[in-house]
Short mmCIF file of C-alpha atoms in Angstrom, two decimals:
data_model
loop_
_atom_site.label_atom_id
_atom_site.label_comp_id
_atom_site.label_asym_id
_atom_site.label_seq_id
_atom_site.Cartn_x
_atom_site.Cartn_y
_atom_site.Cartn_z
CA UNK A 1 150.43 -100.78 9.61
CA UNK A 2 152.97 -99.43 7.14
CA UNK A 3 156.55 -98.24 7.24
CA UNK A 4 156.82 -94.79 5.64
CA UNK A 5 160.05 -93.27 4.38
CA UNK A 6 159.91 -89.58 5.43
CA UNK A 7 162.06 -86.53 4.87
CA UNK A 8 162.13 -82.80 4.37
CA UNK A 9 163.79 -80.25 2.07
CA UNK A 10 162.81 -76.65 2.80
CA UNK A 11 164.39 -73.69 1.04
CA UNK A 12 162.83 -70.96 -1.08
CA UNK A 13 165.13 -69.64 -3.78
CA UNK A 14 165.57 -66.31 -5.56
CA UNK A 15 167.07 -66.48 -9.04
CA UNK A 16 168.65 -63.03 -8.70
CA UNK A 17 170.01 -63.22 -5.15
CA UNK A 18 173.76 -63.92 -5.52
CA UNK A 19 174.32 -65.08 -1.93
CA UNK A 20 174.78 -68.85 -2.21
CA UNK A 21 173.02 -70.90 0.47
CA UNK A 22 175.93 -73.02 1.65
CA UNK A 23 176.48 -75.55 4.42
CA UNK A 24 176.63 -73.03 7.24
CA UNK A 25 173.13 -71.85 6.30
CA UNK A 26 171.54 -75.30 6.18
CA UNK A 27 170.36 -77.24 9.22
CA UNK A 28 170.30 -81.01 8.63
CA UNK A 29 168.79 -83.48 11.08
CA UNK A 30 168.59 -87.25 10.77
CA UNK A 31 167.15 -90.28 12.54
CA UNK A 32 165.40 -90.00 15.88
CA UNK A 33 166.54 -86.38 16.28
CA UNK A 34 164.62 -85.44 13.13
CA UNK A 35 161.44 -87.18 14.33
CA UNK A 36 161.72 -85.71 17.83
CA UNK A 37 162.05 -82.21 16.43
CA UNK A 38 159.02 -82.76 14.20
CA UNK A 39 156.87 -83.88 17.12
CA UNK A 40 157.57 -80.66 19.04
CA UNK A 41 157.39 -78.06 16.23
CA UNK A 42 154.74 -76.74 13.84
CA UNK A 43 155.70 -77.44 10.22
CA UNK A 44 154.27 -79.55 7.42
CA UNK A 45 156.80 -82.23 8.30
CA UNK A 46 155.45 -82.13 11.87
CA UNK A 47 152.02 -82.85 10.44
CA UNK A 48 153.36 -85.76 8.39
CA UNK A 49 155.03 -87.40 11.39
CA UNK A 50 152.25 -86.81 13.89
CA UNK A 51 149.55 -88.05 11.49
CA UNK A 52 151.63 -91.16 10.80
CA UNK A 53 151.85 -91.69 14.57
CA UNK A 54 148.10 -91.29 14.91
CA UNK A 55 147.43 -93.77 12.11
CA UNK A 56 149.82 -96.31 13.60
CA UNK A 57 152.43 -96.16 10.85
CA UNK A 58 156.17 -96.22 11.48
CA UNK A 59 158.23 -93.32 10.15
CA UNK A 60 161.59 -94.26 8.63
CA UNK A 61 163.50 -90.96 8.63
CA UNK A 62 165.98 -90.00 5.92
CA UNK A 63 166.91 -86.40 6.63
CA UNK A 64 165.43 -82.98 7.19
CA UNK A 65 167.31 -80.13 5.49
CA UNK A 66 166.12 -76.61 6.27
CA UNK A 67 167.54 -73.26 5.23
CA UNK A 68 166.27 -69.71 5.28
CA UNK A 69 165.02 -68.47 1.89
CA UNK A 70 167.69 -66.85 -0.24
CA UNK A 71 170.07 -67.42 -3.10
CA UNK A 72 170.62 -70.84 -4.69
CA UNK A 73 171.73 -73.83 -2.65
CA UNK A 74 175.34 -74.83 -3.32
CA UNK A 75 175.20 -77.45 -6.08
CA UNK A 76 177.44 -79.98 -4.33
CA UNK A 77 175.33 -79.77 -1.18
CA UNK A 78 172.12 -80.27 -3.17
CA UNK A 79 173.62 -83.31 -4.90
CA UNK A 80 174.62 -84.78 -1.53
CA UNK A 81 171.10 -84.32 -0.17
CA UNK A 82 169.54 -85.96 -3.22
CA UNK A 83 172.06 -88.82 -3.10
CA UNK A 84 171.20 -89.49 0.55
CA UNK A 85 167.47 -89.61 -0.23
CA UNK A 86 168.05 -91.96 -3.18
CA UNK A 87 170.38 -94.24 -1.18
CA UNK A 88 167.77 -94.56 1.57
CA UNK A 89 165.07 -95.30 -1.02
CA UNK A 90 167.14 -98.07 -2.57
CA UNK A 91 167.55 -99.85 0.75
CA UNK A 92 163.90 -100.87 0.77
CA UNK A 93 162.03 -102.16 3.84
CA UNK A 94 159.27 -99.54 3.63
CA UNK A 95 155.87 -99.31 1.96
CA UNK A 96 155.56 -95.70 0.83
CA UNK A 97 157.26 -92.29 0.83
CA UNK A 98 155.97 -89.02 2.30
CA UNK A 99 157.97 -85.80 2.00
CA UNK A 100 157.73 -82.15 2.92
CA UNK A 101 159.30 -80.13 0.13
CA UNK A 102 159.05 -76.38 -0.17
CA UNK A 103 158.68 -76.63 -3.93
CA UNK A 104 160.66 -73.47 -4.73
CA UNK A 105 164.14 -74.64 -3.79
CA UNK A 106 166.74 -73.81 -6.42
CA UNK A 107 170.41 -74.77 -6.61
CA UNK A 108 173.28 -73.24 -8.53
CA UNK A 109 172.75 -75.42 -11.61
CA UNK A 110 169.15 -76.61 -11.16
CA UNK A 111 166.00 -74.53 -11.07
CA UNK A 112 163.61 -77.51 -10.79
CA UNK A 113 165.32 -79.12 -7.81
CA UNK A 114 162.24 -80.86 -6.41
CA UNK A 115 161.47 -82.26 -9.84
CA UNK A 116 165.03 -83.58 -9.98
CA UNK A 117 164.74 -85.15 -6.52
CA UNK A 118 161.37 -86.75 -7.24
CA UNK A 119 162.49 -88.08 -10.62
CA UNK A 120 165.57 -89.73 -9.12
CA UNK A 121 163.46 -91.20 -6.33
CA UNK A 122 160.95 -92.54 -8.84
CA UNK A 123 163.74 -94.11 -10.88
CA UNK A 124 165.04 -95.78 -7.70
CA UNK A 125 161.71 -97.16 -6.43
CA UNK A 126 159.80 -97.92 -9.62
CA UNK A 127 156.38 -96.80 -10.86
CA UNK A 128 154.18 -98.46 -8.21
CA UNK A 129 155.66 -97.01 -5.00
CA UNK A 130 153.24 -94.41 -3.53
CA UNK A 131 154.92 -91.02 -3.08
CA UNK A 132 153.00 -88.25 -1.33
CA UNK A 133 154.32 -84.69 -1.05
CA UNK A 134 153.35 -81.60 0.96
CA UNK A 135 154.30 -78.30 -0.70
CA UNK A 136 154.32 -74.62 0.16
CA UNK A 137 151.63 -72.52 -1.54
CA UNK A 138 154.51 -70.69 -3.28
CA UNK A 139 156.00 -73.83 -4.81
CA UNK A 140 157.39 -73.54 -8.32
CA UNK A 141 155.27 -76.43 -9.51
CA UNK A 142 156.59 -78.27 -12.56
CA UNK A 143 155.29 -81.03 -14.77
CA UNK A 144 158.24 -83.20 -13.69
CA UNK A 145 157.26 -82.88 -10.02
CA UNK A 146 153.67 -83.90 -10.72
CA UNK A 147 154.70 -86.73 -13.05
CA UNK A 148 156.95 -88.38 -10.45
CA UNK A 149 154.81 -88.02 -7.31
CA UNK A 150 151.68 -90.05 -6.76
CA UNK A 151 149.93 -87.11 -5.12
CA UNK A 152 150.94 -83.56 -4.12
CA UNK A 153 149.01 -81.21 -1.85
CA UNK A 154 149.79 -77.60 -0.95
CA UNK A 155 149.14 -75.04 1.77
CA UNK A 156 145.82 -73.25 1.42
CA UNK A 157 146.55 -70.10 3.40
CA UNK A 158 148.77 -67.02 3.03
CA UNK A 159 150.16 -66.22 5.57
CA UNK A 160 150.72 -69.94 6.03
CA UNK A 161 148.57 -70.86 9.03
CA UNK A 162 147.89 -74.42 7.82
CA UNK A 163 151.36 -75.93 7.45
CA UNK A 164 150.72 -78.69 9.98
CA UNK A 165 147.33 -79.47 8.44
CA UNK A 166 148.93 -79.76 4.98
CA UNK A 167 151.40 -82.33 6.27
CA UNK A 168 148.58 -84.23 7.93
CA UNK A 169 146.64 -84.21 4.67
CA UNK A 170 149.64 -85.50 2.70
CA UNK A 171 149.91 -88.43 5.10
CA UNK A 172 146.14 -89.04 5.13
CA UNK A 173 146.07 -89.15 1.32
CA UNK A 174 148.96 -91.62 1.39
CA UNK A 175 147.18 -93.70 4.02
CA UNK A 176 144.14 -93.96 1.76
CA UNK A 177 146.32 -95.27 -1.07
CA UNK A 178 147.88 -97.86 1.24
CA UNK A 179 144.39 -99.03 2.20
CA UNK A 180 143.45 -99.69 -1.39
CA UNK A 181 142.04 -96.45 -2.77
CA UNK A 182 142.83 -96.37 -6.51
CA UNK A 183 145.67 -94.14 -7.61
CA UNK A 184 144.17 -90.74 -8.52
CA UNK A 185 144.48 -89.05 -11.89
CA UNK A 186 146.55 -85.88 -11.70
CA UNK A 187 146.32 -82.78 -13.85
CA UNK A 188 148.06 -79.41 -13.75
CA UNK A 189 147.21 -76.07 -15.32
CA UNK A 190 149.81 -73.33 -15.78
CA UNK A 191 148.63 -69.71 -15.87
CA UNK A 192 151.40 -67.35 -17.09
CA UNK A 193 151.22 -64.27 -14.89
CA UNK A 194 153.16 -62.90 -11.96
CA UNK A 195 151.40 -61.60 -8.89
CA UNK A 196 152.36 -58.09 -7.79
CA UNK A 197 150.79 -58.21 -4.33
CA UNK A 198 147.33 -58.68 -2.79
CA UNK A 199 148.00 -62.40 -2.39
CA UNK A 200 146.78 -62.99 1.18
CA UNK A 201 144.03 -65.58 1.30
CA UNK A 202 141.85 -63.75 3.84
CA UNK A 203 141.46 -60.75 1.50
CA UNK A 204 140.24 -60.34 -2.06
CA UNK A 205 140.83 -61.50 -4.68
CA UNK A 206 142.30 -64.69 -3.15
CA UNK A 207 139.54 -65.00 -0.55
CA UNK A 208 136.91 -65.50 -3.26
CA UNK A 209 139.15 -67.85 -5.25
CA UNK A 210 139.82 -69.96 -2.14
CA UNK A 211 136.09 -70.12 -1.41
CA UNK A 212 135.55 -71.32 -4.97
CA UNK A 213 138.23 -73.97 -4.45
CA UNK A 214 136.55 -75.14 -1.24
CA UNK A 215 133.27 -75.60 -3.12
CA UNK A 216 135.01 -77.75 -5.71
CA UNK A 217 136.69 -79.84 -3.00
CA UNK A 218 133.25 -80.91 -1.82
CA UNK A 219 132.32 -82.29 -5.25
CA UNK A 220 132.15 -86.06 -5.77
CA UNK A 221 135.11 -87.54 -7.59
CA UNK A 222 137.59 -84.82 -6.64
CA UNK A 223 140.43 -86.24 -4.51
CA UNK A 224 142.49 -83.08 -3.88
CA UNK A 225 142.88 -79.57 -5.24
CA UNK A 226 145.69 -77.04 -4.72
CA UNK A 227 146.39 -73.57 -6.03
CA UNK A 228 150.02 -72.50 -6.25
CA UNK A 229 150.76 -68.76 -6.32
CA UNK A 230 154.27 -69.59 -7.44
CA UNK A 231 157.18 -67.76 -5.79
CA UNK A 232 157.52 -64.68 -8.04
CA UNK A 233 161.33 -64.47 -8.04
CA UNK A 234 162.15 -67.74 -9.79
CA UNK A 235 163.19 -67.50 -13.40
CA UNK A 236 162.12 -70.87 -14.75
CA UNK A 237 159.92 -72.27 -17.52
CA UNK A 238 156.19 -72.04 -16.77
CA UNK A 239 156.71 -70.10 -13.53
CA UNK A 240 153.57 -68.10 -12.81
CA UNK A 241 150.44 -69.59 -11.24
CA UNK A 242 149.33 -73.22 -11.21
CA UNK A 243 146.27 -75.27 -10.34
CA UNK A 244 146.84 -78.92 -9.42
CA UNK A 245 143.89 -81.30 -9.25
CA UNK A 246 143.42 -85.02 -8.65
CA UNK A 247 140.25 -86.95 -9.35
CA UNK A 248 139.02 -90.52 -9.55
CA UNK A 249 139.31 -90.72 -13.32
CA UNK A 250 136.15 -88.77 -14.13
CA UNK A 251 135.93 -85.13 -15.15
CA UNK A 252 135.79 -83.40 -11.74
CA UNK A 253 139.45 -82.42 -11.81
CA UNK A 254 139.31 -80.89 -15.26
CA UNK A 255 136.15 -78.93 -14.48
CA UNK A 256 137.63 -77.59 -11.24
CA UNK A 257 140.90 -76.74 -12.96
CA UNK A 258 139.14 -74.84 -15.71
CA UNK A 259 136.99 -72.82 -13.32
CA UNK A 260 139.85 -71.83 -11.02
CA UNK A 261 142.49 -71.15 -13.66
CA UNK A 262 140.13 -69.03 -15.75
CA UNK A 263 139.20 -67.06 -12.62
CA UNK A 264 142.86 -66.49 -11.80
CA UNK A 265 143.57 -65.28 -15.33
CA UNK A 266 140.53 -63.00 -15.40
CA UNK A 267 141.58 -61.38 -12.11
CA UNK A 268 145.29 -61.11 -12.92
CA UNK A 269 145.30 -57.30 -12.76
CA UNK A 270 143.79 -57.32 -9.27
CA UNK A 271 146.90 -58.93 -7.78
CA UNK A 272 148.55 -55.58 -7.14
CA UNK A 273 148.68 -53.49 -4.00
CA UNK A 274 149.57 -50.04 -2.77
CA UNK A 275 151.51 -50.07 0.48
CA UNK A 276 152.19 -47.18 2.85
CA UNK A 277 155.59 -45.54 2.95
CA UNK A 278 158.10 -45.99 5.79
CA UNK A 279 157.82 -42.40 7.03
CA UNK A 280 154.04 -42.62 7.22
CA UNK A 281 154.12 -45.73 9.41
CA UNK A 282 156.94 -44.52 11.66
CA UNK A 283 154.95 -41.34 12.20
CA UNK A 284 152.01 -43.45 13.32
CA UNK A 285 154.29 -45.41 15.65
CA UNK A 286 155.49 -42.19 17.25
CA UNK A 287 151.97 -40.94 17.83
CA UNK A 288 150.65 -44.23 19.25
CA UNK A 289 151.32 -44.93 22.92
CA UNK A 290 149.91 -48.45 22.78
CA UNK A 291 151.45 -51.49 21.14
CA UNK A 292 154.64 -50.99 19.12
CA UNK A 293 154.53 -51.29 15.35
CA UNK A 294 156.20 -54.06 13.39
CA UNK A 295 157.06 -53.09 9.83
CA UNK A 296 157.20 -55.79 7.18
CA UNK A 297 160.01 -54.84 4.76
CA UNK A 298 158.41 -55.64 1.41
CA UNK A 299 161.48 -54.92 -0.69
CA UNK A 300 163.95 -57.00 1.32
CA UNK A 301 162.06 -59.80 2.97
CA UNK A 302 164.25 -62.76 3.73
CA UNK A 303 161.09 -64.89 3.83
CA UNK A 304 160.79 -63.92 0.17
CA UNK A 305 164.43 -64.95 -0.42
CA UNK A 306 165.90 -61.45 -0.21
CA UNK A 307 169.43 -60.93 1.16
CA UNK A 308 168.34 -58.99 4.27
CA UNK A 309 170.93 -56.25 3.71
CA UNK A 310 168.62 -53.27 3.23
CA UNK A 311 169.02 -50.24 5.51
CA UNK A 312 166.27 -48.18 3.86
CA UNK A 313 163.96 -48.29 6.90
CA UNK A 314 166.92 -47.49 9.16
CA UNK A 315 167.80 -44.50 6.98
CA UNK A 316 164.31 -43.01 7.29
CA UNK A 317 164.29 -43.65 11.04
CA UNK A 318 167.70 -42.03 11.59
CA UNK A 319 167.14 -39.02 9.35
CA UNK A 320 163.48 -38.25 10.06
CA UNK A 321 162.71 -39.83 13.46
CA UNK A 322 165.98 -39.67 15.45
CA UNK A 323 164.21 -39.89 18.83
CA UNK A 324 161.96 -42.83 17.93
CA UNK A 325 163.10 -46.20 19.31
CA UNK A 326 163.36 -48.35 16.18
CA UNK A 327 165.16 -51.69 15.83
CA UNK A 328 165.88 -53.84 12.78
CA UNK A 329 168.22 -56.62 11.57
CA UNK A 330 170.68 -56.14 8.70
CA UNK A 331 172.95 -58.72 7.07
CA UNK A 332 176.50 -57.34 7.22
CA UNK A 333 179.24 -59.79 8.29
CA UNK A 334 181.97 -57.17 7.90
CA UNK A 335 180.20 -54.80 10.29
CA UNK A 336 179.86 -57.65 12.80
CA UNK A 337 183.59 -58.32 12.58
CA UNK A 338 184.41 -54.62 13.01
CA UNK A 339 182.16 -54.38 16.08
CA UNK A 340 183.74 -57.50 17.59
CA UNK A 341 187.20 -56.04 17.05
CA UNK A 342 186.19 -52.73 18.63
CA UNK A 343 184.39 -54.37 21.57
CA UNK A 344 181.19 -53.60 23.45
CA UNK A 345 180.95 -49.94 24.41
CA UNK A 346 183.21 -48.76 21.59
CA UNK A 347 182.23 -46.18 19.01
CA UNK A 348 182.96 -46.59 15.33
CA UNK A 349 182.06 -44.65 12.24
CA UNK A 350 181.29 -46.80 9.22
CA UNK A 351 178.78 -47.51 6.51
CA UNK A 352 176.61 -50.58 7.04
CA UNK A 353 174.27 -52.63 4.87
CA UNK A 354 173.67 -52.86 1.11
CA UNK A 355 176.52 -55.34 0.76
CA UNK A 356 174.60 -57.59 -1.66
CA UNK A 357 171.92 -55.59 -3.47
CA UNK A 358 173.61 -53.20 -5.93
CA UNK A 359 170.43 -51.12 -6.23
CA UNK A 360 170.58 -50.10 -2.55
CA UNK A 361 172.97 -47.85 -0.65
CA UNK A 362 174.79 -48.28 2.68
CA UNK A 363 173.98 -46.14 5.71
CA UNK A 364 176.89 -44.29 7.28
CA UNK A 365 176.75 -43.05 10.87
CA UNK A 366 178.65 -43.01 14.12
CA UNK A 367 177.62 -46.18 15.88
CA UNK A 368 177.98 -47.29 19.48
CA UNK A 369 178.51 -51.03 19.95
CA UNK A 370 175.83 -51.83 22.51
CA UNK A 371 175.89 -55.63 22.56
CA UNK A 372 177.64 -58.63 21.01
CA UNK A 373 176.52 -62.24 20.90
CA UNK A 374 175.07 -65.12 18.91
CA UNK A 375 171.57 -64.75 17.41
CA UNK A 376 170.38 -68.29 18.04
CA UNK A 377 166.87 -68.81 19.41
CA UNK A 378 163.65 -70.82 19.01
CA UNK A 379 160.67 -69.26 17.25
CA UNK A 380 157.67 -68.66 19.50
CA UNK A 381 155.25 -68.88 16.59
CA UNK A 382 152.62 -69.75 15.71
CA UNK A 383 154.46 -69.46 12.37
CA UNK A 384 157.36 -71.96 12.52
CA UNK A 385 156.79 -72.45 16.25
CA UNK A 386 159.45 -74.56 17.90
CA UNK A 387 161.89 -74.26 14.99
CA UNK A 388 165.39 -73.06 15.91
CA UNK A 389 166.74 -70.02 14.07
CA UNK A 390 170.40 -69.04 13.85
CA UNK A 391 171.43 -65.71 12.33
CA UNK A 392 175.07 -66.12 13.33
CA UNK A 393 177.11 -63.65 15.34
CA UNK A 394 175.50 -60.27 15.88
CA UNK A 395 176.28 -56.78 17.10
CA UNK A 396 173.75 -54.19 18.21
CA UNK A 397 174.86 -50.85 16.74
CA UNK A 398 173.09 -47.77 18.08
CA UNK A 399 172.84 -44.29 16.61
CA UNK A 400 170.54 -42.12 18.69
CA UNK A 401 167.34 -44.08 19.29
CA UNK A 402 167.98 -46.37 16.31
CA UNK A 403 169.28 -49.89 16.97
CA UNK A 404 170.59 -51.90 14.02
CA UNK A 405 171.34 -55.57 14.66
CA UNK A 406 174.01 -56.50 12.15
CA UNK A 407 174.34 -60.27 11.63
CA UNK A 408 176.88 -62.61 10.09
CA UNK A 409 174.19 -64.89 8.63
CA UNK A 410 171.12 -63.69 6.73
CA UNK A 411 168.49 -62.71 9.34
CA UNK A 412 165.22 -64.50 8.61
CA UNK A 413 163.45 -62.34 11.21
CA UNK A 414 159.71 -62.96 11.48
CA UNK A 415 159.26 -63.74 15.18
CA UNK A 416 159.47 -61.52 18.31
CA UNK A 417 161.82 -64.09 19.89
CA UNK A 418 164.59 -62.59 17.75
CA UNK A 419 164.33 -59.23 19.49
CA UNK A 420 164.29 -60.90 22.91
CA UNK A 421 167.44 -62.80 21.94
CA UNK A 422 169.43 -59.67 21.06
CA UNK A 423 168.32 -57.69 24.11
CA UNK A 424 165.80 -55.45 22.33
CA UNK A 425 162.41 -56.72 23.56
CA UNK A 426 159.32 -55.20 21.98
CA UNK A 427 158.54 -53.37 25.21
CA UNK A 428 161.69 -51.26 24.68
CA UNK A 429 160.82 -50.19 21.10
CA UNK A 430 158.19 -48.14 19.30
CA UNK A 431 158.83 -49.94 16.03
CA UNK A 432 160.69 -53.04 14.90
CA UNK A 433 161.22 -54.57 11.48
CA UNK A 434 160.40 -58.06 10.19
CA UNK A 435 162.17 -59.43 7.12
CA UNK A 436 158.79 -60.63 5.89
CA UNK A 437 155.67 -59.22 4.25
CA UNK A 438 152.98 -61.65 5.42
CA UNK A 439 153.95 -64.49 7.76
CA UNK A 440 155.27 -62.23 10.52
CA UNK A 441 151.69 -61.12 11.13
CA UNK A 442 150.91 -64.53 12.64
CA UNK A 443 153.71 -64.40 15.22
CA UNK A 444 153.44 -60.70 16.13
CA UNK A 445 149.65 -60.85 16.52
CA UNK A 446 148.56 -59.33 19.81
CA UNK A 447 152.02 -57.96 20.73
CA UNK A 448 152.59 -55.44 17.91
CA UNK A 449 150.69 -53.66 15.14
CA UNK A 450 151.77 -55.18 11.81
CA UNK A 451 152.09 -52.98 8.71
CA UNK A 452 153.93 -53.98 5.55
CA UNK A 453 155.67 -50.99 4.00
CA UNK A 454 156.72 -50.12 0.47
CA UNK A 455 160.49 -50.40 0.14
CA UNK A 456 162.95 -50.97 -2.66
CA UNK A 457 164.83 -54.23 -3.05
CA UNK A 458 164.97 -57.67 -4.63
CA UNK A 459 161.63 -58.80 -3.22
CA UNK A 460 159.52 -55.79 -4.14
CA UNK A 461 156.66 -56.78 -6.44
CA UNK A 462 158.24 -55.00 -9.41
CA UNK A 463 158.97 -57.74 -11.97
CA UNK A 464 160.04 -55.14 -14.52
CA UNK A 465 163.10 -54.43 -12.34
CA UNK A 466 164.42 -58.01 -12.52
CA UNK A 467 166.17 -59.58 -15.55
CA UNK A 468 163.67 -62.41 -16.14
CA UNK A 469 164.51 -64.61 -19.12
CA UNK A 470 163.52 -68.30 -18.86
CA UNK A 471 160.04 -67.52 -17.52
CA UNK A 472 159.00 -65.47 -20.52
CA UNK A 473 156.55 -64.86 -22.05
CA UNK A 474 154.75 -63.93 -18.85
CA UNK A 475 152.23 -61.24 -17.97
CA UNK A 476 152.71 -58.31 -17.21
CA UNK A 477 156.19 -58.32 -18.74
CA UNK A 478 154.80 -59.56 -22.06
CA UNK A 479 151.56 -59.42 -23.96
CA UNK A 480 150.24 -62.93 -23.36
CA UNK A 481 147.23 -64.61 -24.96
CA UNK A 482 146.26 -67.55 -22.76
CA UNK A 483 143.43 -70.08 -22.79
CA UNK A 484 142.70 -73.10 -20.62
CA UNK A 485 143.37 -75.68 -23.31
CA UNK A 486 146.86 -74.28 -23.84
CA UNK A 487 147.78 -74.44 -20.17
CA UNK A 488 146.10 -77.71 -19.10
CA UNK A 489 147.95 -81.03 -18.83
CA UNK A 490 146.47 -84.35 -17.74
CA UNK A 491 149.16 -86.69 -16.41
CA UNK A 492 149.29 -90.32 -17.59
CA UNK A 493 147.69 -92.80 -15.21
#
């Protein structure tokens, strides 16, 4: 049985979100505490640890660093995290490395952070050490990442219902290498277009593409196959879509890569969607006496690395549906401080929200301070079940039937446990808001009716509104002529 060096780095970055992800936004666990948390939660790292347990391997933990999606990680913090991984790797006394990385982490000075981490690890351990990595489906996959890992595998579902299974697969692939399976040949194809919606894997066009991928995975000689619908708010070279294949040295990987990448390119104009407006969905919520509605805020989804400061849904609720019980979180540390100074029960008139995104506007009203506290809770799941969330200090500000939960840390709200924590359970509301467009549907299933709405903001699928530079040329911002041979790279054995 082997000793496996394990660790985690999970953060999804947005190149145009100016809010730096600093130390107070990052949870870091080490040692037995890290392993214990993994064994009771539902993440890819949980899958890595539990599969290692099942196989009889010993996990040697380095660290697990987790932060909500958002602006770049502070550079000094990123360097410290990398240095700790490298120092642990240099100590030796282990047989292989298995990591959960998001794949779309960015820091203030580094857009390819996971490539940087993996390269420094490879330099520390040499060319023969097996390194297996589990990635998010929205990883910003780079050639440097693939070149420095032995094998990488990604989530296969959006919303991400298979995080645990992906971690298990990363460990199982590593286990096979430790038992003598030859090192696979890796190859990556980059397809230069940005998705503008319609990216869920249980609906077309991704449903058909995923079925095609499953057929290829059953072919002899193919070791693993992942499609990466790269996070569309990272401005980096070759950001777009990617297909990553591993085979036994034959031609299965190249054939699968060609089929899938050419399908993705052919269907590039089908990755768009038309979402309902806020007023339309709130009207439905007012007419429906059954389950409450949960609105996914497409334009300011923290799970898409937005700042969480939009009050656009609140504005529609206050102005057009003043008697409808609606609740939502908004990042506004100054409003929290003002509410704390005024005290529970006080009334204050002020503008809230839109403190980060210059394209949005604050919402001014007379607010009653209904409740003060700390927004710290554990996600019910199934998405991120068992993972603790902390949105900092909060204040519930009420104007009529509208309740705005202003927070001192960016509110990565995708689980009903948040509303329980702040004293606004779903049973008391006709509509609540999730700072998510997809994953919230997993955790609100059966307790609310999920509808993602069209809103303005940094995470709207409107690439023409963002100042992309390094990624270009990329479709639809540019006229791009692409073929498989130009995007395909086979990695050296």
